[in-house]
Short mmCIF file of C-alpha atoms in Angstrom, two decimals:
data_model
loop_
_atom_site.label_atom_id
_atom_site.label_comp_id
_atom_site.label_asym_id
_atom_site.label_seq_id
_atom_site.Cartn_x
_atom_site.Cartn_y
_atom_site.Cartn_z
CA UNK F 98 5.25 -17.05 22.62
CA UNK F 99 3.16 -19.33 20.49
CA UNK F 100 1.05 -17.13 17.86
CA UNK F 101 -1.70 -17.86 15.14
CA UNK F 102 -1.68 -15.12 12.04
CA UNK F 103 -5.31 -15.70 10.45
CA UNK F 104 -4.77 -14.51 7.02
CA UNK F 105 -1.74 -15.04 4.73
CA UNK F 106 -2.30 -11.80 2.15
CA UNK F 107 0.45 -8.71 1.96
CA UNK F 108 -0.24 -8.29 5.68
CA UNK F 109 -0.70 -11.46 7.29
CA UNK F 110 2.51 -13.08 5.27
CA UNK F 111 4.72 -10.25 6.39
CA UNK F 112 3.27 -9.99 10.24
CA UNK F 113 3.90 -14.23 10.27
CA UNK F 114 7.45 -14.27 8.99
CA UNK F 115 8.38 -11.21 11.19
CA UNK F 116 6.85 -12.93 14.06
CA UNK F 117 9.09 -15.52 13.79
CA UNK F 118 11.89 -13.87 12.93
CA UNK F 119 11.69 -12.32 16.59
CA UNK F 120 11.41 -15.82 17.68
CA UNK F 121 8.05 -16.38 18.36
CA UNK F 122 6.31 -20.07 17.60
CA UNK F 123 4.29 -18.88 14.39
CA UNK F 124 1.19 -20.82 12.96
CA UNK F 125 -0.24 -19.36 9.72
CA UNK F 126 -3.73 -20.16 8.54
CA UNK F 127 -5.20 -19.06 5.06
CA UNK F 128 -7.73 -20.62 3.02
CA UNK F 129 -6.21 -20.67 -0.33
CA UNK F 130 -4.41 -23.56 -0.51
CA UNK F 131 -2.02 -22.62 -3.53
CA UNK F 132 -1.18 -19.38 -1.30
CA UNK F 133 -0.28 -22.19 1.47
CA UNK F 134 1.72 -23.98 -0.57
CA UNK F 135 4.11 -21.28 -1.64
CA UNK F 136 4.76 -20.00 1.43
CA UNK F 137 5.44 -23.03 2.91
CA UNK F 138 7.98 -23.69 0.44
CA UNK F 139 9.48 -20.28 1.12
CA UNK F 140 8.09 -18.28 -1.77
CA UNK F 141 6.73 -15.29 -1.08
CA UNK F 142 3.46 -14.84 -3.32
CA UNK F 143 4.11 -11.34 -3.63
CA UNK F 144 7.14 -8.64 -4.32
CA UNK F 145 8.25 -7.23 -1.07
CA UNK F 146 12.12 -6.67 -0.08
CA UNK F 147 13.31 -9.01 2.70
CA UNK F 148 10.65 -10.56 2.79
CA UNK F 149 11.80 -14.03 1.08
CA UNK F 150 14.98 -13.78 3.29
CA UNK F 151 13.28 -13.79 7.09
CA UNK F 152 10.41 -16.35 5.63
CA UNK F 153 13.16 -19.03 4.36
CA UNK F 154 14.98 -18.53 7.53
CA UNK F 155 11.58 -18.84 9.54
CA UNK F 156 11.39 -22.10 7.76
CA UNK F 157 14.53 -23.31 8.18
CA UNK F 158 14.44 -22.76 12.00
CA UNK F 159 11.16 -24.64 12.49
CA UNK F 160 9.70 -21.34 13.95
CA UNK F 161 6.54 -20.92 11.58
CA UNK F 162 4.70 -23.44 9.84
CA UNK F 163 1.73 -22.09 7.20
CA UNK F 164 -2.04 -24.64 7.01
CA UNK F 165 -5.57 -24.26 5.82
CA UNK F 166 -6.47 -26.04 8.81
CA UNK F 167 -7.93 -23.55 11.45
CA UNK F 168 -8.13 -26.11 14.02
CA UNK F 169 -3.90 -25.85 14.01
CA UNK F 170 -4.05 -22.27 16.11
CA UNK F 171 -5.61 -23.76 19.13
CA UNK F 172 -3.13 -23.14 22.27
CA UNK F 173 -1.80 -19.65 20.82
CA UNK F 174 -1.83 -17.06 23.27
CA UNK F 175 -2.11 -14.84 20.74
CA UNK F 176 -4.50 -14.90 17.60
CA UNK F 177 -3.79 -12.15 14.96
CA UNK F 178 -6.49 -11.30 12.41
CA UNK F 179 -4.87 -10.29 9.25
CA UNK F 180 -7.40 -10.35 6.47
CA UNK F 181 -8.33 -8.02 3.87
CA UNK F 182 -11.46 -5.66 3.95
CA UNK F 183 -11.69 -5.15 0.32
CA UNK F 184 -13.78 -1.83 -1.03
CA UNK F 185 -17.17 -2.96 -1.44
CA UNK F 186 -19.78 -1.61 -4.21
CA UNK F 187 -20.92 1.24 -1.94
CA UNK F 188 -17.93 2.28 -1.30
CA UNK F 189 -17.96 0.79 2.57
CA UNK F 190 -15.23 -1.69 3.34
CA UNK F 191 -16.42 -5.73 3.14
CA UNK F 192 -16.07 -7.03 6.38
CA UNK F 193 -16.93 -10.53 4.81
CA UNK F 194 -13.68 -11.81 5.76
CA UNK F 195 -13.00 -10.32 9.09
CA UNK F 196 -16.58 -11.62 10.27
CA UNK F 197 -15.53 -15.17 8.81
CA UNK F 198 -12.23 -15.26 10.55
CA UNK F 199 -13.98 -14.62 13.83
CA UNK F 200 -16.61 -17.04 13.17
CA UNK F 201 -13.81 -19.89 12.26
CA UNK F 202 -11.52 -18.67 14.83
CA UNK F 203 -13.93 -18.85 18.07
CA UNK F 204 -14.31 -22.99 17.94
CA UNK F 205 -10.54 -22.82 18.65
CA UNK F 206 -10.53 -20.38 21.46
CA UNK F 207 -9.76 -21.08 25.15
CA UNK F 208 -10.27 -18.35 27.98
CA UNK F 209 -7.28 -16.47 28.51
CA UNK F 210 -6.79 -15.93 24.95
CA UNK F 211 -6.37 -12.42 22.81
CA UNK F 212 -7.51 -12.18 19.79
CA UNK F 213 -5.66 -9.10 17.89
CA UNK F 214 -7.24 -7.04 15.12
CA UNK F 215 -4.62 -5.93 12.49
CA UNK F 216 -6.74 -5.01 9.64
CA UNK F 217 -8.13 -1.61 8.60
CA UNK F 218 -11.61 -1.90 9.88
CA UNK F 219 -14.76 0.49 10.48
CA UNK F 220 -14.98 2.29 13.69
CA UNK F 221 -17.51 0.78 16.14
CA UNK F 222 -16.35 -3.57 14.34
CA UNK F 223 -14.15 -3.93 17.31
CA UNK F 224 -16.72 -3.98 19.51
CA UNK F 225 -19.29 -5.90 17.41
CA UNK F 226 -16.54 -8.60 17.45
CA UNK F 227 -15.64 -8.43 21.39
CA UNK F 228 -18.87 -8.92 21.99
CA UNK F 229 -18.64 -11.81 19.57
CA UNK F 230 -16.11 -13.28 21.09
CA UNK F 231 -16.62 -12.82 24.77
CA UNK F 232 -20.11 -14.88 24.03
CA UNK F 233 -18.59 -17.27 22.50
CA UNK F 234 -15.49 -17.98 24.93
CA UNK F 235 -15.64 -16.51 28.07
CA UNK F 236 -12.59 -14.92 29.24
CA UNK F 237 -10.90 -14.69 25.78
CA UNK F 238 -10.55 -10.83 24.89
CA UNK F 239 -10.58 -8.92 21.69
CA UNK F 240 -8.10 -6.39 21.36
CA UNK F 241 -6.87 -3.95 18.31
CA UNK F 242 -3.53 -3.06 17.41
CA UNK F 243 -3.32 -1.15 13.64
CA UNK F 244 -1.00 -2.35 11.28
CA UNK F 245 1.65 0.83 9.96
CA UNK F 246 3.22 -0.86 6.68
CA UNK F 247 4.63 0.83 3.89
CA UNK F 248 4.62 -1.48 0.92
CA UNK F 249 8.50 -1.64 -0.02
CA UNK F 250 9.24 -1.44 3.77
CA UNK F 251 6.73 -3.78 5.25
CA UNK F 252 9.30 -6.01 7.11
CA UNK F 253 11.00 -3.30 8.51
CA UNK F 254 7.95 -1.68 9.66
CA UNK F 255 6.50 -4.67 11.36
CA UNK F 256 9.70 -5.34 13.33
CA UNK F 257 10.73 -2.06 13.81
CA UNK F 258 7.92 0.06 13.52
CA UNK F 259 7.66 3.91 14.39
CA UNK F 260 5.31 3.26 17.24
CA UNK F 261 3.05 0.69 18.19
CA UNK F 262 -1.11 1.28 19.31
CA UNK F 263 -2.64 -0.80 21.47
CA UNK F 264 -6.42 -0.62 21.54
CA UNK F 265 -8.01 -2.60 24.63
CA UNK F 266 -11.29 -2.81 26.80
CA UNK F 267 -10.88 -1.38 30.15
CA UNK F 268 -10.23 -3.11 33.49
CA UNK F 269 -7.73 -5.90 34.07
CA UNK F 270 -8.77 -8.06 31.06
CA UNK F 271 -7.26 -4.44 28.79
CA UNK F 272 -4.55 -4.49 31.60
CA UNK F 273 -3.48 -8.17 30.63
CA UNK F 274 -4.21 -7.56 26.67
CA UNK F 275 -1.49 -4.97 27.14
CA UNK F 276 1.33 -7.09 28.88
CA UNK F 277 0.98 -9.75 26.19
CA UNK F 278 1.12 -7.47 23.52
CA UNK F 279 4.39 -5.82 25.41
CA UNK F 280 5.76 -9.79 25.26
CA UNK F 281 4.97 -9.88 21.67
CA UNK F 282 6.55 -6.98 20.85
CA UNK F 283 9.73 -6.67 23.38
CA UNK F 284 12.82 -6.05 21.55
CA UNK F 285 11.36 -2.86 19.42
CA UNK F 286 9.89 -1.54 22.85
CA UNK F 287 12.91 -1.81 24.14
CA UNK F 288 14.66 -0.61 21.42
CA UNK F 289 12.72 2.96 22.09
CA UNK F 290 9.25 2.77 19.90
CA UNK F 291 6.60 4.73 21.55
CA UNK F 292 3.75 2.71 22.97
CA UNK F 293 0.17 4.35 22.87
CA UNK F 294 -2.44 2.56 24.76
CA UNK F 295 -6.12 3.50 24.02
CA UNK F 296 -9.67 2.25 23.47
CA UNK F 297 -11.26 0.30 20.95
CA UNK F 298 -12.73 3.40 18.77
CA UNK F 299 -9.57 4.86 18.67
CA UNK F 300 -7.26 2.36 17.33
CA UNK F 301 -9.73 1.60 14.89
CA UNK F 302 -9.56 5.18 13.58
CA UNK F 303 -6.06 5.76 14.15
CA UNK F 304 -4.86 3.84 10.68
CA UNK F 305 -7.36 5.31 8.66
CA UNK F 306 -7.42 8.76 10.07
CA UNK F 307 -3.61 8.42 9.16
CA UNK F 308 -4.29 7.23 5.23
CA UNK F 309 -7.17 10.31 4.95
CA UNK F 310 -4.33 12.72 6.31
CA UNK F 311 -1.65 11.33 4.07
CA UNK F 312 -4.07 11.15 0.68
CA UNK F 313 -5.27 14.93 1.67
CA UNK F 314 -1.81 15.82 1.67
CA UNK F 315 -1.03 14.48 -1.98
CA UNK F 316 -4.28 15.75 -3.44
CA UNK F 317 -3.77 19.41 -2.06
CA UNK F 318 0.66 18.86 -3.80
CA UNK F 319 -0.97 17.53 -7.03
CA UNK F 320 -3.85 20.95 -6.72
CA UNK F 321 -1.13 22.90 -6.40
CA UNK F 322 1.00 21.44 -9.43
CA UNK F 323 -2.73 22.29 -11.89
CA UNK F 324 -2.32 25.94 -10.89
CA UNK F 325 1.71 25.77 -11.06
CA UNK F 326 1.39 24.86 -14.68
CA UNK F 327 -1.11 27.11 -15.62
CA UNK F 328 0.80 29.98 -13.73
CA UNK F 329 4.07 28.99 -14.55
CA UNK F 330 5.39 27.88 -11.48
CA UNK F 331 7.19 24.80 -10.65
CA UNK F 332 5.26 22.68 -7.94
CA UNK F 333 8.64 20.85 -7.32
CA UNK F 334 10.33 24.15 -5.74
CA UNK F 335 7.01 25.32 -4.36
CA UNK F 336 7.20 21.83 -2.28
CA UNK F 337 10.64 22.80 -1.33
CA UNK F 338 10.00 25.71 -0.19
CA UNK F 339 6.47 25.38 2.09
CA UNK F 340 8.05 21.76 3.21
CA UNK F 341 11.00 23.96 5.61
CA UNK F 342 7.88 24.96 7.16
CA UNK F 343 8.25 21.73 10.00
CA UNK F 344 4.69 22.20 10.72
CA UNK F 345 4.91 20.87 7.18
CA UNK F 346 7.09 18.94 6.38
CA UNK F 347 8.50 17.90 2.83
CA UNK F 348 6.84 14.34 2.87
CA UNK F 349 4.11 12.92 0.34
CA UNK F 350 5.00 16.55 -1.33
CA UNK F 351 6.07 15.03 -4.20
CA UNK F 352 3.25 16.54 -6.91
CA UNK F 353 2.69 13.26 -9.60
CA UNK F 354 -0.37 11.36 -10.89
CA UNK F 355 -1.67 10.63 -7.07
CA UNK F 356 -1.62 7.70 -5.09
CA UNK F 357 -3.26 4.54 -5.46
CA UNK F 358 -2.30 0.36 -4.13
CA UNK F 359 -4.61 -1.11 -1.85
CA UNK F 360 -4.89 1.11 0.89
CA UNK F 361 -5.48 4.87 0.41
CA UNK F 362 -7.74 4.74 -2.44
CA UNK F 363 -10.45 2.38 -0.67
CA UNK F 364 -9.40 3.42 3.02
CA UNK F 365 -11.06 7.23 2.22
CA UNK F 366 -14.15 6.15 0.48
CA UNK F 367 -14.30 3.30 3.37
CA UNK F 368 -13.86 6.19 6.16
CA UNK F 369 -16.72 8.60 3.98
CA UNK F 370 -19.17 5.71 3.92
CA UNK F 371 -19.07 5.05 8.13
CA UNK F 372 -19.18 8.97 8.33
CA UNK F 373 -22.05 8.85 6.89
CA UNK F 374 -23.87 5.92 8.33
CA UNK F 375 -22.63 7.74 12.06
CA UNK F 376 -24.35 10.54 10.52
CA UNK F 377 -21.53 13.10 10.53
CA UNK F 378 -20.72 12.46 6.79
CA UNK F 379 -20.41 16.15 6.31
CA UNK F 380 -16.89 15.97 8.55
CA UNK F 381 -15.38 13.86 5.76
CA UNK F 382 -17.05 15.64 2.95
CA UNK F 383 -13.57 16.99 1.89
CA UNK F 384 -12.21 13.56 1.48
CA UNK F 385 -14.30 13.14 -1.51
CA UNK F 386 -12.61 16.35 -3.33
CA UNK F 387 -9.25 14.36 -2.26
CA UNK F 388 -10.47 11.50 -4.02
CA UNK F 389 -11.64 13.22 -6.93
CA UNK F 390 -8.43 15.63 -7.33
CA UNK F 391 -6.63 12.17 -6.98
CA UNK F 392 -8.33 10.77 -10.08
CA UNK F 393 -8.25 13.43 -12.03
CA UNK F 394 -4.46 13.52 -12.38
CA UNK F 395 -4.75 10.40 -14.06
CA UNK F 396 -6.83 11.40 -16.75
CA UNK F 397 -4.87 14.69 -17.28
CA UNK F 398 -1.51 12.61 -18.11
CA UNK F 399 -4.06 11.09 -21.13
CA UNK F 400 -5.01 14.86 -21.89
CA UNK F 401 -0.97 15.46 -22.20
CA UNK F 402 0.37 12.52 -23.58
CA UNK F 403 -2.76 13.41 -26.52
CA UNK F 404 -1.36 17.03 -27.17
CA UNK F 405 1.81 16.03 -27.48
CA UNK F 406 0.94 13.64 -30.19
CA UNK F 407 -0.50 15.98 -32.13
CA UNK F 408 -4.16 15.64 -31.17
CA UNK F 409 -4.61 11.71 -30.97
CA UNK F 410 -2.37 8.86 -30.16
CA UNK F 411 -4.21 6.33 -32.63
CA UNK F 412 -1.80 4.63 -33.91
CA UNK F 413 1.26 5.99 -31.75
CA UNK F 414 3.58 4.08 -29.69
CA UNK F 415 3.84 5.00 -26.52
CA UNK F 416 6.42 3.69 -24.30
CA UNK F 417 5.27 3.54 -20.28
CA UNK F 418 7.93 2.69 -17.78
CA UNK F 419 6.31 1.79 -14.60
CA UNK F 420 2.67 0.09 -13.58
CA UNK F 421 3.31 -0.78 -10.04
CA UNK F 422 1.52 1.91 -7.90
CA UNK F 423 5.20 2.29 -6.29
CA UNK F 424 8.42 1.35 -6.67
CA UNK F 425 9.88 -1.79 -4.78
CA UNK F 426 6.49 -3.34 -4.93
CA UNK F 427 4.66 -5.40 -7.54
CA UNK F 428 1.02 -4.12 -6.56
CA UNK F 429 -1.10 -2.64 -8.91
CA UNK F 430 -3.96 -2.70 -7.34
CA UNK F 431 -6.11 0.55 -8.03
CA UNK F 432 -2.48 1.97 -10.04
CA UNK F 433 -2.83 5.43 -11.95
CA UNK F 434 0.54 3.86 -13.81
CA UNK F 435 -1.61 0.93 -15.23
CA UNK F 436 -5.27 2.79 -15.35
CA UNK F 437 -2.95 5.30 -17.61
CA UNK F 438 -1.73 2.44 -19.84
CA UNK F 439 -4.69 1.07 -20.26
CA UNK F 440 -6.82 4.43 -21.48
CA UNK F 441 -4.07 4.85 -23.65
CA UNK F 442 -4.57 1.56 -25.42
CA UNK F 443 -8.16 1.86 -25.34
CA UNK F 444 -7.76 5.39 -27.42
CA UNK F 445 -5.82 3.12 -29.94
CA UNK F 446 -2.06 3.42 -29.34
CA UNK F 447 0.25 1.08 -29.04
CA UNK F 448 1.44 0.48 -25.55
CA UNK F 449 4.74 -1.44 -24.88
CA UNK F 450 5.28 -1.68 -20.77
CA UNK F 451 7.81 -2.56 -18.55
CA UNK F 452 8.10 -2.69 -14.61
CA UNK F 453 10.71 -4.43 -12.76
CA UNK F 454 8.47 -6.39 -10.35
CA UNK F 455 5.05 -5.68 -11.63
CA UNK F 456 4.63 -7.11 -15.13
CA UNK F 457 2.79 -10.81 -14.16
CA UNK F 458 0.17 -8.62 -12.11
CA UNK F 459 -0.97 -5.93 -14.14
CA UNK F 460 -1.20 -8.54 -17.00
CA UNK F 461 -3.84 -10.79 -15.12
CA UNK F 462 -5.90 -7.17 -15.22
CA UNK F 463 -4.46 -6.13 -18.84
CA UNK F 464 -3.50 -8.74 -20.82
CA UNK F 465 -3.70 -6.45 -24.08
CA UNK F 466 -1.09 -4.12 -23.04
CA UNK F 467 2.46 -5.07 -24.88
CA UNK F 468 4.83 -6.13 -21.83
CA UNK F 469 8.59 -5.90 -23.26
CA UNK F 470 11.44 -7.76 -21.25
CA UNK F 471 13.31 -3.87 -20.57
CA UNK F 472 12.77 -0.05 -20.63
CA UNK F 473 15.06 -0.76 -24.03
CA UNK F 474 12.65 -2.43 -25.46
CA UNK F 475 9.94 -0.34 -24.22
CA UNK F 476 11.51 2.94 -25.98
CA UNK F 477 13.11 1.44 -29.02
CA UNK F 478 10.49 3.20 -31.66
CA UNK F 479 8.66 4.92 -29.18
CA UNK F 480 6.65 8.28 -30.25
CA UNK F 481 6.57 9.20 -26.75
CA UNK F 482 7.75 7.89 -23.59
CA UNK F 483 6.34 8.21 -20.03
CA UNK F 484 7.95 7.46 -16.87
CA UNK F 485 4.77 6.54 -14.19
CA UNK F 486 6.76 5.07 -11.24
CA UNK F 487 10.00 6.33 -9.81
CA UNK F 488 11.88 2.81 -9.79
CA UNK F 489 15.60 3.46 -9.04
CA UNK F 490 16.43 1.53 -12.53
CA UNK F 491 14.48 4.75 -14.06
CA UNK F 492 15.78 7.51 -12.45
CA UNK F 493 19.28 6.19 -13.46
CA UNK F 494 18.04 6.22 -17.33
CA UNK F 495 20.86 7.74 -19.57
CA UNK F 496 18.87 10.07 -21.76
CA UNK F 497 21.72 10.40 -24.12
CA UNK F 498 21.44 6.61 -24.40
CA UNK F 499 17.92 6.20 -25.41
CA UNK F 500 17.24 9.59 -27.53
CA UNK F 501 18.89 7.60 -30.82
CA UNK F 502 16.21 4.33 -29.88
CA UNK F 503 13.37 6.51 -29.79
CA UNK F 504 10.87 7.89 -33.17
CA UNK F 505 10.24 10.90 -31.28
CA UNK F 506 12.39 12.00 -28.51
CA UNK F 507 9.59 13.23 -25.87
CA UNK F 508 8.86 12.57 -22.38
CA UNK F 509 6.14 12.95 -19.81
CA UNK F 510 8.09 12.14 -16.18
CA UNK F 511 5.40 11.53 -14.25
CA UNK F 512 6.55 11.46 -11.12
CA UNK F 513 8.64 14.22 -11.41
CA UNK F 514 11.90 11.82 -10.92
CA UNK F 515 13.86 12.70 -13.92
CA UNK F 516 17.06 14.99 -14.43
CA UNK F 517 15.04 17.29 -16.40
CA UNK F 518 18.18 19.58 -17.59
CA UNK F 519 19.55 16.27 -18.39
CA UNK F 520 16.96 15.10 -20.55
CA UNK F 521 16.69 18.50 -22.43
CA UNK F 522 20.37 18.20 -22.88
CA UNK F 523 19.81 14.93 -24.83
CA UNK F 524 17.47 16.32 -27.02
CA UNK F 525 14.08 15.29 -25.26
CA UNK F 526 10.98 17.66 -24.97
CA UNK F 527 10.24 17.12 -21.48
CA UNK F 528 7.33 17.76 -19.57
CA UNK F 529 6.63 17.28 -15.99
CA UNK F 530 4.17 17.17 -13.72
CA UNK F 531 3.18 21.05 -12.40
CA UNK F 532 6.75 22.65 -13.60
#
């Protein structure tokens, strides 16, 4: 099938190059034409695993080409809309870009055609923009079908994802929006993923309504790990234990300093802000405790990283391993490992940080912080050292290895990824999060 992908961010790049790696006839549109040009050579302007693999062999087959030129996606059957909705300063999500894709789109649309939402959007858009686009071209339909990605998975998940929503108008145009989509989308259907068809409204939510669930669910581990460590519990074996409990379940238990990247953070203050201008913002009221519990974690890590210093890291070194928001990922957008780094040089220490992936991008947003070439250099001299994302290449730390680099052999394991008998062995105070 020939498809257009309208947008060529983390989503759009990934849904394009998986698109033609199920052997689709791809055409990519963005309008930054340095993000163009990198794809189009095969670089991937962004960290994500697999990712550089299916896009040079997109190129190489002559499947997917990438242009600034929207006139290029006329004759796709299908038109994906990829953009961003970025957090805007009331908390609401921007629809600049959605609303411009549409607008830029629509010259290029022929009756017949489906235009498919992927972005994280405001209940009730999807039908602004059908009505949009059934103005403008009669017979073309608007259609939305939620994106699922996990940043550090996001190929796998868009060609193999755990099930796919299809949100469609009723009546045979919603009957037709559905058989293209089932063409688009044949070999993982027929591999077995579930296929839920529903309206408009409800696709819309379904995304968001899943990133409100998930960030409730690491606010109320992270509540629990504040009362663990005044109470002396561990928060790690309390997860354990309630997460046998299947209606449960042991995932996004992990207690920490929250979650941040470019979806959960501005997806819950997004789905509080339409709440409230439906006029049921008290439904969502709890996401804003979420939110807040979320934050908070952030500035307790300060608060401990302080005591252990004696009062006041002025002056201190402080070694922080990790400022992607995840590992396998170079995003820091909205990252409690970077926000951390950064309040700690702004209190005066010395900061010397290290990520595998991650260093060019939190340096466009902190260029102050001291970015060393290896956790070695990172710990060598160190007063204190902190561990804020669980890359692999830091679990596997040898603490016997680093306790004669250090000044001071203490460590704050954020993330609750560290051997801690292991580290005690080698001589470190340790202290984790809500043990």
């Amino acid at each position: 099938m020939r498809i257009s992908v309208i947008g060529c961010g983390y989503l759009g790049a990934v849904h394009a190059a998986s698109m033609a790696k199920l052997g689709h006839e791809v055409v990519a549109v963005d309008v930054d034409p340095a993000k163009i040009e990198r794809l189009a050579a095969g670089e991937a302007p962004f960290f994500e695993p697999g990712l550089p693999e299916i896009l040079t062999e997109a190129l190489s087959s002559g499947r997917i080409r990438f242009t600034t030129d929207m006139s290029e996606v006329a004759g796709s059957t299908v038109h994906f809309l990829a953009v961003g909705t970025p957090q805007g300063p009331t908390g609401a999500a921007d629809l600049t870009y959605v609303d411009a894709a549409v607008a830029a789109l629509t010259p290029h649309l022929s009756a017949g055609e489906f235009v498919v939402g992927k972005s994280t959007v405001p209940v009730g858009t999807a039908a602004r923009l059908a009505g949009e686009v059934e103005s403008a071209v009669p017979g073309a339909t608007l259609v939305w079908n939620p994106e699922f990605l996990r940043e550090g998975f996001a190929v796998q998940d868009t060609i193999s994802p755990d099930r796919f929503v299809y949100g469609v108008p009723e009546g045979e145009a919603g009957q037709r929006a559905v058989a293209v989509l089932d063409e688009v989308y044949a070999q993982a259907l027929a591999a077995g993923t579930p296929r839920l068809v529903v309206n408009l409204p409800t696709a819309e939510l379904v995304k968001i309504s899943a990133n409100a669930f998930l960030a409730t669910k690491i606010s109320f581990i992270n509540a629990m790990a504040e009362i663990a460590e005044v109470a002396g519990a561990d928060v790690t074996a309390l997860a354990d234990a309630i997460g046998h409990d299947d209606r449960i379940g042991r995932k996004f238990l992990n207690a920490g300093l929250g979650f941040g990247g470019g979806c959960l953070p501005k997806d819950i203050r997004a789905f509080q802000a339409r709440a409230d201008e439906l006029g049921v913002g008290e439904s969502l009221a709890f996401l804003a405790d979420v939110d807040a519990t979320n934050l908070r974690r952030r500035a307790h890590v300060v608060e401990l990283a302080t005591e252990l210093l004696g009062g006041s890291v002025e002056g201190k070194r402080v070694a922080v391993l990790g400022l992607a928001f995840k590992p396998n990922s170079d995003d820091v957008r909205d990252s409690p490992a970077l926000d951390i780094a950064a309040r700690l040089l702004a209190l005066g220490a010395t900061v010397a940080a290290y990520d595998p992936e991650a260093i060019e991008t939190a340096r466009r947003l902190h260029p102050a912080l001291d970015y060393v070439a290896s956790p070695t250099d990172a710990v060598t001299g160190a007063d204190l050292v902190l561990v804020l994302t669980e890359w692999t290449a830091f679990r596997d730390l040898d603490p016997t290895e680093i306790t004669p680099l250090v000044a001071s052999p203490v460590v704050i394991d954020g993330r609750n990824c560290l051997d801690r008998d292991a580290w005690t062995a080698a001589g470190f105070t340790y202290r984790g999060m809500g043990r």
